PDB file of C-alpha atoms in Angstrom:
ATOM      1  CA  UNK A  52       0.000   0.000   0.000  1.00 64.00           C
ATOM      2  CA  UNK A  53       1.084   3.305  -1.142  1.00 77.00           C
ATOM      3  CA  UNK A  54       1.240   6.339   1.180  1.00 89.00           C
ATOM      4  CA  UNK A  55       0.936   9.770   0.819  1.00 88.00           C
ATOM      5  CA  UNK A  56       3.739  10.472   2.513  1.00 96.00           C
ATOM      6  CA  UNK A  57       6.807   8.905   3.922  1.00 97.00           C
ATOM      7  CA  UNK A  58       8.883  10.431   7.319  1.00 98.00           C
ATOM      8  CA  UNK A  59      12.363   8.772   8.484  1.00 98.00           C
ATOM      9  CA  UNK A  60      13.997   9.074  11.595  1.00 98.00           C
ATOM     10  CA  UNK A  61      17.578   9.821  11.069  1.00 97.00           C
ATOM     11  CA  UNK A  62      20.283   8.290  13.030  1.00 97.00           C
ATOM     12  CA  UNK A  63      19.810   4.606  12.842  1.00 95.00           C
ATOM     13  CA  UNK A  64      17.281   4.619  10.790  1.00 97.00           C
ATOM     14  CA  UNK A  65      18.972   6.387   7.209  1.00 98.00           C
ATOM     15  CA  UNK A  66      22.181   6.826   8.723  1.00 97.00           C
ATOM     16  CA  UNK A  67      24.509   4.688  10.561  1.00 95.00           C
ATOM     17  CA  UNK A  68      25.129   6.209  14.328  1.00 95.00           C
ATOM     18  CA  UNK A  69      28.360   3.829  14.693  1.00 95.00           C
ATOM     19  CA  UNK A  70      30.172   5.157  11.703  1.00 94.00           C
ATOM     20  CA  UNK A  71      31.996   7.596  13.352  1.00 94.00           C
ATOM     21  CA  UNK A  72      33.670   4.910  15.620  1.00 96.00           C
ATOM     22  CA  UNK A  73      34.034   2.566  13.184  1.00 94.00           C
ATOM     23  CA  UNK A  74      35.489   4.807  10.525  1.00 93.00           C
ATOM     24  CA  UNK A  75      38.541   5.459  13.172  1.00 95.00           C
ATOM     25  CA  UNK A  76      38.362   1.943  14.520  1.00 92.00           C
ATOM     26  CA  UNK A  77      42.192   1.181  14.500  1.00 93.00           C
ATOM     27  CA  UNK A  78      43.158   3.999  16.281  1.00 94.00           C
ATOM     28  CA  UNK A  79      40.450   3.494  19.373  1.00 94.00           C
ATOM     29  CA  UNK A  80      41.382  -0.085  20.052  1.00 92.00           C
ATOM     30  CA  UNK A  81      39.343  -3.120  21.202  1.00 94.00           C
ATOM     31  CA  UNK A  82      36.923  -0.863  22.984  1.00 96.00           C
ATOM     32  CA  UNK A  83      35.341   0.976  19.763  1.00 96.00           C
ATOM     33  CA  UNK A  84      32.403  -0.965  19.872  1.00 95.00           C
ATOM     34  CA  UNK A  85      31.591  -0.329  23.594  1.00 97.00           C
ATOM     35  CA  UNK A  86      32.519   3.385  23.078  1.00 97.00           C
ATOM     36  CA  UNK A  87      30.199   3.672  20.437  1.00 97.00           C
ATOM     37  CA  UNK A  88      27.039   1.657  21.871  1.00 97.00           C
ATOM     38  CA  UNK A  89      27.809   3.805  24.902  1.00 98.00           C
ATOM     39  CA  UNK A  90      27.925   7.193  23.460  1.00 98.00           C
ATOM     40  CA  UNK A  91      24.754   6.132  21.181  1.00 97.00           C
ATOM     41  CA  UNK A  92      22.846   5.199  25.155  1.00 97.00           C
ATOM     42  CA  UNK A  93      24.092   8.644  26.618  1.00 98.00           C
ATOM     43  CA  UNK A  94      22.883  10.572  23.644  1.00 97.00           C
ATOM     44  CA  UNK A  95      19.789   8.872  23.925  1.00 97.00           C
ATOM     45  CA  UNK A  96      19.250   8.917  27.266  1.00 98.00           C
ATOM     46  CA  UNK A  97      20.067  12.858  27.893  1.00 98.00           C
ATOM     47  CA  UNK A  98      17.449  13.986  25.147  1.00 98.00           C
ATOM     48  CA  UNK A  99      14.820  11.627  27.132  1.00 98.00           C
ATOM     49  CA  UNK A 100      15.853  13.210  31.228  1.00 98.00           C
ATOM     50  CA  UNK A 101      15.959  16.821  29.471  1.00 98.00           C
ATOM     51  CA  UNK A 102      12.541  16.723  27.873  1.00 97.00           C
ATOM     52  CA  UNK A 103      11.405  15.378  30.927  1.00 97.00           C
ATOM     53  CA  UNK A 104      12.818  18.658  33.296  1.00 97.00           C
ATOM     54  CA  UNK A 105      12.162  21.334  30.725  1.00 97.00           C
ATOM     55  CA  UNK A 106      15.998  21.782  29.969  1.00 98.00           C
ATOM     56  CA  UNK A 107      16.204  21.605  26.492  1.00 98.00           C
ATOM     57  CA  UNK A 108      19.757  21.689  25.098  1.00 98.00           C
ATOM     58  CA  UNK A 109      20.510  20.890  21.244  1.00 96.00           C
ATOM     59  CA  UNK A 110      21.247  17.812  19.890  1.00 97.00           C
ATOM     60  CA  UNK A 111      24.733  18.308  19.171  1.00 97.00           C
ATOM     61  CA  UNK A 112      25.483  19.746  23.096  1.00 98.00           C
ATOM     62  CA  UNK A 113      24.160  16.145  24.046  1.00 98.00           C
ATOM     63  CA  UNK A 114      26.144  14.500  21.511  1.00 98.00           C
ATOM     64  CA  UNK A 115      29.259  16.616  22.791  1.00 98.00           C
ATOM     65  CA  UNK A 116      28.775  15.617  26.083  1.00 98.00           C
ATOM     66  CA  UNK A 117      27.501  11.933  25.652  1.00 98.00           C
ATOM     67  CA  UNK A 118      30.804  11.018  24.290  1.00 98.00           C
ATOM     68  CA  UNK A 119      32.647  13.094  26.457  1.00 98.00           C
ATOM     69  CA  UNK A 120      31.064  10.496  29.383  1.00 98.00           C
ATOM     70  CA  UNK A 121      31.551   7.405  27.094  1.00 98.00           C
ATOM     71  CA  UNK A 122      35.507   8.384  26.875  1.00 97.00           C
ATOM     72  CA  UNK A 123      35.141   8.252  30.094  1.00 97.00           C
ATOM     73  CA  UNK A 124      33.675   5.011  30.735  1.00 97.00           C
ATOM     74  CA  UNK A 125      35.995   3.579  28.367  1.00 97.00           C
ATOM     75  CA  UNK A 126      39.491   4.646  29.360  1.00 94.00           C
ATOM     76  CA  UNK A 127      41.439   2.716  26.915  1.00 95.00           C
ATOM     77  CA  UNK A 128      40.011   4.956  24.262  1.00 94.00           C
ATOM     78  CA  UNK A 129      42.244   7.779  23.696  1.00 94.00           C
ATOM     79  CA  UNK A 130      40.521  11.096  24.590  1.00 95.00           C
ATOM     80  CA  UNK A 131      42.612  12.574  22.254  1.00 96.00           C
ATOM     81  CA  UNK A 132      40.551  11.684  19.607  1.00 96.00           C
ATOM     82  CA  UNK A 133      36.944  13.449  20.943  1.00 97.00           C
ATOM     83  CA  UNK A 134      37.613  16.058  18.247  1.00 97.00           C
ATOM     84  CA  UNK A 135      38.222  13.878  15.538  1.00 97.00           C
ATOM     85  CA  UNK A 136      34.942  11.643  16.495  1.00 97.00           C
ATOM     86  CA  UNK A 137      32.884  14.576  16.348  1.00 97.00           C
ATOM     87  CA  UNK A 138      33.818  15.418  13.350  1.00 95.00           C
ATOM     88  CA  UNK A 139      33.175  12.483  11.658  1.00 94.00           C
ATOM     89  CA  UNK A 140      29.733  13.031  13.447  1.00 95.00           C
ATOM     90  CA  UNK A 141      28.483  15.260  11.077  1.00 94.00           C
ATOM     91  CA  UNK A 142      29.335  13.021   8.070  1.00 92.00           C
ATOM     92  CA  UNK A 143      28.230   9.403   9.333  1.00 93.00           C
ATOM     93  CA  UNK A 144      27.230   6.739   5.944  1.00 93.00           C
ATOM     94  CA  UNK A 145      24.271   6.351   5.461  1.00 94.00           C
ATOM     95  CA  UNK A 146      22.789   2.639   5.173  1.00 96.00           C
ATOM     96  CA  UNK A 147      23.310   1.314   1.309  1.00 96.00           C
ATOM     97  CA  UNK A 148      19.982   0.675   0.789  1.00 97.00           C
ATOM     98  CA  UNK A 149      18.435   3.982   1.552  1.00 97.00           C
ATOM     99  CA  UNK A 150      19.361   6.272  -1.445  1.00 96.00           C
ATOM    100  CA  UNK A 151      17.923   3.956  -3.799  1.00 96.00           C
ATOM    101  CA  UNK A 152      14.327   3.648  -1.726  1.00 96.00           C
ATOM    102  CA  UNK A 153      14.277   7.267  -1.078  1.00 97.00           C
ATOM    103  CA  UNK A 154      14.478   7.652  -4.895  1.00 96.00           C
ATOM    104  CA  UNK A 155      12.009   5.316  -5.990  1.00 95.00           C
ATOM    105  CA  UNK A 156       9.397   6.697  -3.004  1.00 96.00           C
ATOM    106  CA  UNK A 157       9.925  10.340  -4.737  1.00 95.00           C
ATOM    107  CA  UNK A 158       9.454   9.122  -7.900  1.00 94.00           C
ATOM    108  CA  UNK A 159       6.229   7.144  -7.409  1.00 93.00           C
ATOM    109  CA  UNK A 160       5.121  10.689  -6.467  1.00 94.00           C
ATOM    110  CA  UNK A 161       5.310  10.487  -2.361  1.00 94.00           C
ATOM    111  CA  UNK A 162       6.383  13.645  -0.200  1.00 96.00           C
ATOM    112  CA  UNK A 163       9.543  12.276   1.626  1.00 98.00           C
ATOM    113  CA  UNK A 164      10.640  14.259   5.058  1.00 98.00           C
ATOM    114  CA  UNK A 165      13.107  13.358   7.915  1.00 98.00           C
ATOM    115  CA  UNK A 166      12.017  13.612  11.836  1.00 98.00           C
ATOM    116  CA  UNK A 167      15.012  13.884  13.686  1.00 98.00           C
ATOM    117  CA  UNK A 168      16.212  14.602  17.699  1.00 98.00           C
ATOM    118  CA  UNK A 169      18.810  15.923  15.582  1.00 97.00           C
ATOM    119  CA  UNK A 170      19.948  19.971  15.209  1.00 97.00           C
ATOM    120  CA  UNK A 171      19.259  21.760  11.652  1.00 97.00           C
ATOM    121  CA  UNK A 172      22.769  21.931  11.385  1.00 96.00           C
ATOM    122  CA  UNK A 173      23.334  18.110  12.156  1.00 96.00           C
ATOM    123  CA  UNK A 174      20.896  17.320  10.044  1.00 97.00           C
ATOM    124  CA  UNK A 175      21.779  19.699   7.263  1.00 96.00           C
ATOM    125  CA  UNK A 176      25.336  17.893   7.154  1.00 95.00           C
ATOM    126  CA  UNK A 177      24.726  14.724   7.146  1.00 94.00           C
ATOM    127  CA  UNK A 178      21.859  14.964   4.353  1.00 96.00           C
ATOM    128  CA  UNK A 179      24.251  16.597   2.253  1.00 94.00           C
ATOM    129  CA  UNK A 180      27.127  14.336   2.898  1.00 91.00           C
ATOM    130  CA  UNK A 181      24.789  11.241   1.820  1.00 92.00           C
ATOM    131  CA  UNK A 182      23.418  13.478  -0.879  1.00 92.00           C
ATOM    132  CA  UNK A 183      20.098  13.083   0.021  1.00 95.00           C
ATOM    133  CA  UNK A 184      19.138  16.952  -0.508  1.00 91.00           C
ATOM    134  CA  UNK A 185      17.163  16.434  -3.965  1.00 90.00           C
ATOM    135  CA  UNK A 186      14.956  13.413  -2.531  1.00 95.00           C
ATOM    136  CA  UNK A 187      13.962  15.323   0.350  1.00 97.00           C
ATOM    137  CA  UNK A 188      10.994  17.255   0.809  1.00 96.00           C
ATOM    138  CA  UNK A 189      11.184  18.839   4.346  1.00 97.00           C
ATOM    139  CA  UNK A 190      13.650  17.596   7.267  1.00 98.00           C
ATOM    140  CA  UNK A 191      11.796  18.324  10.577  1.00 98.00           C
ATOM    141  CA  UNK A 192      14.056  18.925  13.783  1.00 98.00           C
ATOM    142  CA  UNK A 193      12.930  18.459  16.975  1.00 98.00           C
ATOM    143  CA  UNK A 194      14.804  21.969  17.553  1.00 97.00           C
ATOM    144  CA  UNK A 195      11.177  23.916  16.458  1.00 97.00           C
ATOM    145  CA  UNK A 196       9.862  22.235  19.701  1.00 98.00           C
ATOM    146  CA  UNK A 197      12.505  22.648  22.020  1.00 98.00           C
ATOM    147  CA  UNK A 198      11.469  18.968  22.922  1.00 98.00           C
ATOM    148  CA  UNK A 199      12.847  15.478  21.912  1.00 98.00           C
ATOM    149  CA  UNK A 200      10.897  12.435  20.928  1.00 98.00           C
ATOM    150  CA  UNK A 201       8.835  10.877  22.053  1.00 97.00           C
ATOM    151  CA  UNK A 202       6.411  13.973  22.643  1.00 98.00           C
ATOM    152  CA  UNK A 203       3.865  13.941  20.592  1.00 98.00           C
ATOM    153  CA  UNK A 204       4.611  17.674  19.691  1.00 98.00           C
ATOM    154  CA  UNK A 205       7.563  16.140  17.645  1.00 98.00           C
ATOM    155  CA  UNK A 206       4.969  14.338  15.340  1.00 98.00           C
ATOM    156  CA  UNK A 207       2.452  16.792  15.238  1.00 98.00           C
ATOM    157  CA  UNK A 208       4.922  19.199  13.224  1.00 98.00           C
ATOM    158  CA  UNK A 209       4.590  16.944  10.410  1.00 97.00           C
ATOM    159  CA  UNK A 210       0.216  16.748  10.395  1.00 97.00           C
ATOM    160  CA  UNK A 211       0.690  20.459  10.813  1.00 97.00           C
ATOM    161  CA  UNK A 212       2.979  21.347   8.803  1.00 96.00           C
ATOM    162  CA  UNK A 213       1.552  18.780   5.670  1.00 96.00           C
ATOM    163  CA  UNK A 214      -1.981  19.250   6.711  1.00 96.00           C
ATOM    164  CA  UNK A 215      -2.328  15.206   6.680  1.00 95.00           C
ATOM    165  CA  UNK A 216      -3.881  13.161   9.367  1.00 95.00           C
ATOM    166  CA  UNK A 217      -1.582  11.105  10.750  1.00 96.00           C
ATOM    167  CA  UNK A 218      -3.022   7.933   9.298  1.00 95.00           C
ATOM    168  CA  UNK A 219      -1.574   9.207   6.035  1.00 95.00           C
ATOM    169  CA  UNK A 220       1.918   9.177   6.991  1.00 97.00           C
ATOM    170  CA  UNK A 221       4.214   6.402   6.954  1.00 97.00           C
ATOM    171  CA  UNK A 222       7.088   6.827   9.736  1.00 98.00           C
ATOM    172  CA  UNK A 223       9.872   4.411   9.410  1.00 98.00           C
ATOM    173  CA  UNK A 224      12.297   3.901  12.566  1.00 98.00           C
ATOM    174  CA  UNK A 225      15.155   1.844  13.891  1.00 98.00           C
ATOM    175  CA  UNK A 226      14.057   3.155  17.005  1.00 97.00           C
ATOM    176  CA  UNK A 227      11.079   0.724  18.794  1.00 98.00           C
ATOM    177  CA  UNK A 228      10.631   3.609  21.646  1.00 98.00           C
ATOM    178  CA  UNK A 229      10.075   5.798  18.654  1.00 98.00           C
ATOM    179  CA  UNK A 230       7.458   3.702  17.007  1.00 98.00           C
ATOM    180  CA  UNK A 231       5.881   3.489  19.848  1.00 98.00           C
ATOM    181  CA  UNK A 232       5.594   6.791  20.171  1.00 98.00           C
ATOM    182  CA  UNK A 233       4.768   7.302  16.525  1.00 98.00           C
ATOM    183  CA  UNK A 234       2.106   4.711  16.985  1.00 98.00           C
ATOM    184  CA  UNK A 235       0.503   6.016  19.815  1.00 98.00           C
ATOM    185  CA  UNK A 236       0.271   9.720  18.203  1.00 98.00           C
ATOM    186  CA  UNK A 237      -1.094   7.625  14.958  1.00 98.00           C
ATOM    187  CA  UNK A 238       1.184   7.426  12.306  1.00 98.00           C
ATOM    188  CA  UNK A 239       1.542   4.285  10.539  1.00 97.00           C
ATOM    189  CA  UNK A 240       4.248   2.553  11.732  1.00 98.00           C
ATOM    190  CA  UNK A 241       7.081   0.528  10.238  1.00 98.00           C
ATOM    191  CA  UNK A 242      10.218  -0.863  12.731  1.00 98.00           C
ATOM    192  CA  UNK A 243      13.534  -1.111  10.628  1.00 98.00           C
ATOM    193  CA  UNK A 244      14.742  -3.633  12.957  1.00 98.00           C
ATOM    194  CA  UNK A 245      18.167  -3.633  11.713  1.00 95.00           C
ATOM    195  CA  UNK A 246      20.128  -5.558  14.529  1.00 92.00           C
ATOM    196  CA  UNK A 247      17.334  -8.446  15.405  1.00 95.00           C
ATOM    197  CA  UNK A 248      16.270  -6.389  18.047  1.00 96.00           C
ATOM    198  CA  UNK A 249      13.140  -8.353  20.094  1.00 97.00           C
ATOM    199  CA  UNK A 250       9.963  -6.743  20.722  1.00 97.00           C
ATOM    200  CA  UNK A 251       8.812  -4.272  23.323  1.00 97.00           C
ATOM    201  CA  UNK A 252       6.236  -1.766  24.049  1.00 98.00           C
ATOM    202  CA  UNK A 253       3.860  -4.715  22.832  1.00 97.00           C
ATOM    203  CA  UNK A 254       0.514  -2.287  23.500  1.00 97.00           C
ATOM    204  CA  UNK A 255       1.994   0.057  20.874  1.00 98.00           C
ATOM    205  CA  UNK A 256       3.352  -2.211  17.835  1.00 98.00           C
ATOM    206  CA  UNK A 257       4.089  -1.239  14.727  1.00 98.00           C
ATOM    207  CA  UNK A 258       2.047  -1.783  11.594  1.00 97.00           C
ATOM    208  CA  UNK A 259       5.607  -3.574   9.705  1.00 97.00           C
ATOM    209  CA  UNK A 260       9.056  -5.038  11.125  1.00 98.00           C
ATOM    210  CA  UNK A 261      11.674  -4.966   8.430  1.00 97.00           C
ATOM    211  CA  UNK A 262      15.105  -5.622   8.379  1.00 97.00           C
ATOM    212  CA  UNK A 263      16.008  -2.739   5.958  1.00 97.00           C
ATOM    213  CA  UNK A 264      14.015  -0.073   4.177  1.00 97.00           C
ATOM    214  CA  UNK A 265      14.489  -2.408   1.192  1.00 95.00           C
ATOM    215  CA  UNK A 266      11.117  -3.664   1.072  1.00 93.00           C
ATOM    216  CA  UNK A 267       9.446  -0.116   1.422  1.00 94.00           C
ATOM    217  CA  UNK A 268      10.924   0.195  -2.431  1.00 89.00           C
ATOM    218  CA  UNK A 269       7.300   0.228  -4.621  1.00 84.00           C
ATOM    219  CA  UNK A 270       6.684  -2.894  -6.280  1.00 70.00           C
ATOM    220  CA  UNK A 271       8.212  -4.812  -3.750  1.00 68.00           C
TER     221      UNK A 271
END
C-alpha cells in the first residue's frame, strides 16, 4: 500500500550512528564498539531526562557531552581523539539501501521528510554528505519544539505542517521507543529492525518489522 507520505527518523534509521567509531576503529582499540554503543545510550538517554525537566539543550550539546562520558567510561580509548569523532559526526554513511528507496518513493510521487532529535545543522550535514538533498521534501528537527521524541509535539509538526492526518503518513524507525511513540500519536508505523532487536512496548506495535528499508521500495 502506497502512502501519501513517507517520514524517516535519522540516526539509525537512514544513517549509521556507529560510523563515526568505526570509521577510526584502528586507532580506538578493542573498545570501539563499547565506546560507540555507549555514546549512542548517553545521547539517547540525555534527550529523554531533558525533555522530561524542561531543559532543552541541542542535539549536538548532548552528543558533545555523551561522548565526552563514554571516553570516560571507556578509558582505553584515547581522549585525544573526541575532536576527531565529532567530526566524523556530522558526516556518518548512510545505510546502502536507503538512497535507492528514497528515490524510488519520490518518484512514485510520495512527499519524503526526515524527523530527527537531531539539530538543523546536524541534520543539514549529514543529508548533504549522503546526498540526500534532492529526494527530500522537508527535514523536521525536533529543535522547532525545544522537545525530543517521544512527545507527541515532535509528530504533530509533520500533520501540521503537511496538513495530513496522521493515518496518512508512513514513519519508518530503527528506534522501537520511537514507534511506539509514533504509533501512539497515529502514524503508521514501520520498525527497521536492523540488529534483530526483540519486541517491546507490545501495547503500541508497529504496523511492519523490516530488516532494511528495502522492502518499502514500490513494487516490492
Amino acid at each position: 500500500m502506497q502512502y501519501a507520505a513517507y517520514v524517516f527518523d535519522a540516526y539509525g534509521t537512514l544513517f549509521d550512528v556507529h560510523a563515526a567509531v568505526r570509521r577510526h576503529a584502528d586507532r580506538i582499540g578493542p573498545d570501539g564498539q563499547l565506546l560507540s554503543e555507549i555514546w549512542r545510550a548517553k545521547q539517547l538517554e540525555y534527550s529523554w531526562v531533558r525533555t522530561l525537566m524542561g531543559a532543552y539543550a541541542d542535539f549536538w550539546q548532548l552528543t558533545e557531552q555523551a561522548l565526552d562520558f563514554a571516553l570516560r567510561k571507556v578509558p582505553s580509548a584515547d581522549p585525544g581523539l573526541r575532536a576527531t569523532l565529532l567530526d566524523a559526526y556530522w558526516r556518518l554513511d548512510c545505510y546502502p539501501e536507503v538512497p535507492a528507496v528514497l528515490k524510488a518513493l519520490k518518484a512514485s510521487g510520495a512527499k519524503l521528510a526526515i524527523l530527527s532529535n537531531g539539530s538543523p545543522k546536524m541534520l543539514e550535514a549529514a543529508v548533504k554528505s549522503a546526498a540526500l538533498d534532492q529526494v527530500l521534501d522537508d527535514i523536521y528537527s525536533v529543535d522547532t519544539v525545544r522537545r525530543f521524541k517521544t512527545d507527541p509535539s515532535v509528530y504533530d509538526m509533520v500533520t501540521t505542517g503537511w496538513r495530513l492526518y496522521p493515518s496518512a503518513v508512513s514513519f519508518q524507525s530503527s528506534n522501537r521507543w520511537d514507534i511506539a511513540g509514533a504509533t501512539k500519536f497515529g502514524f503508521r508505523t514501520v520498525w527497521i529492525n536492523r540488529s534483530n532487536q526483540p519486541e517491546e512496548y507490545r501495547d503500541f506495535p508497529p504496523a511492519l518489522i523490516l530488516p532494511s528499508l528495502e522492502a518499502l521500495t514500490p513494487g516490492n
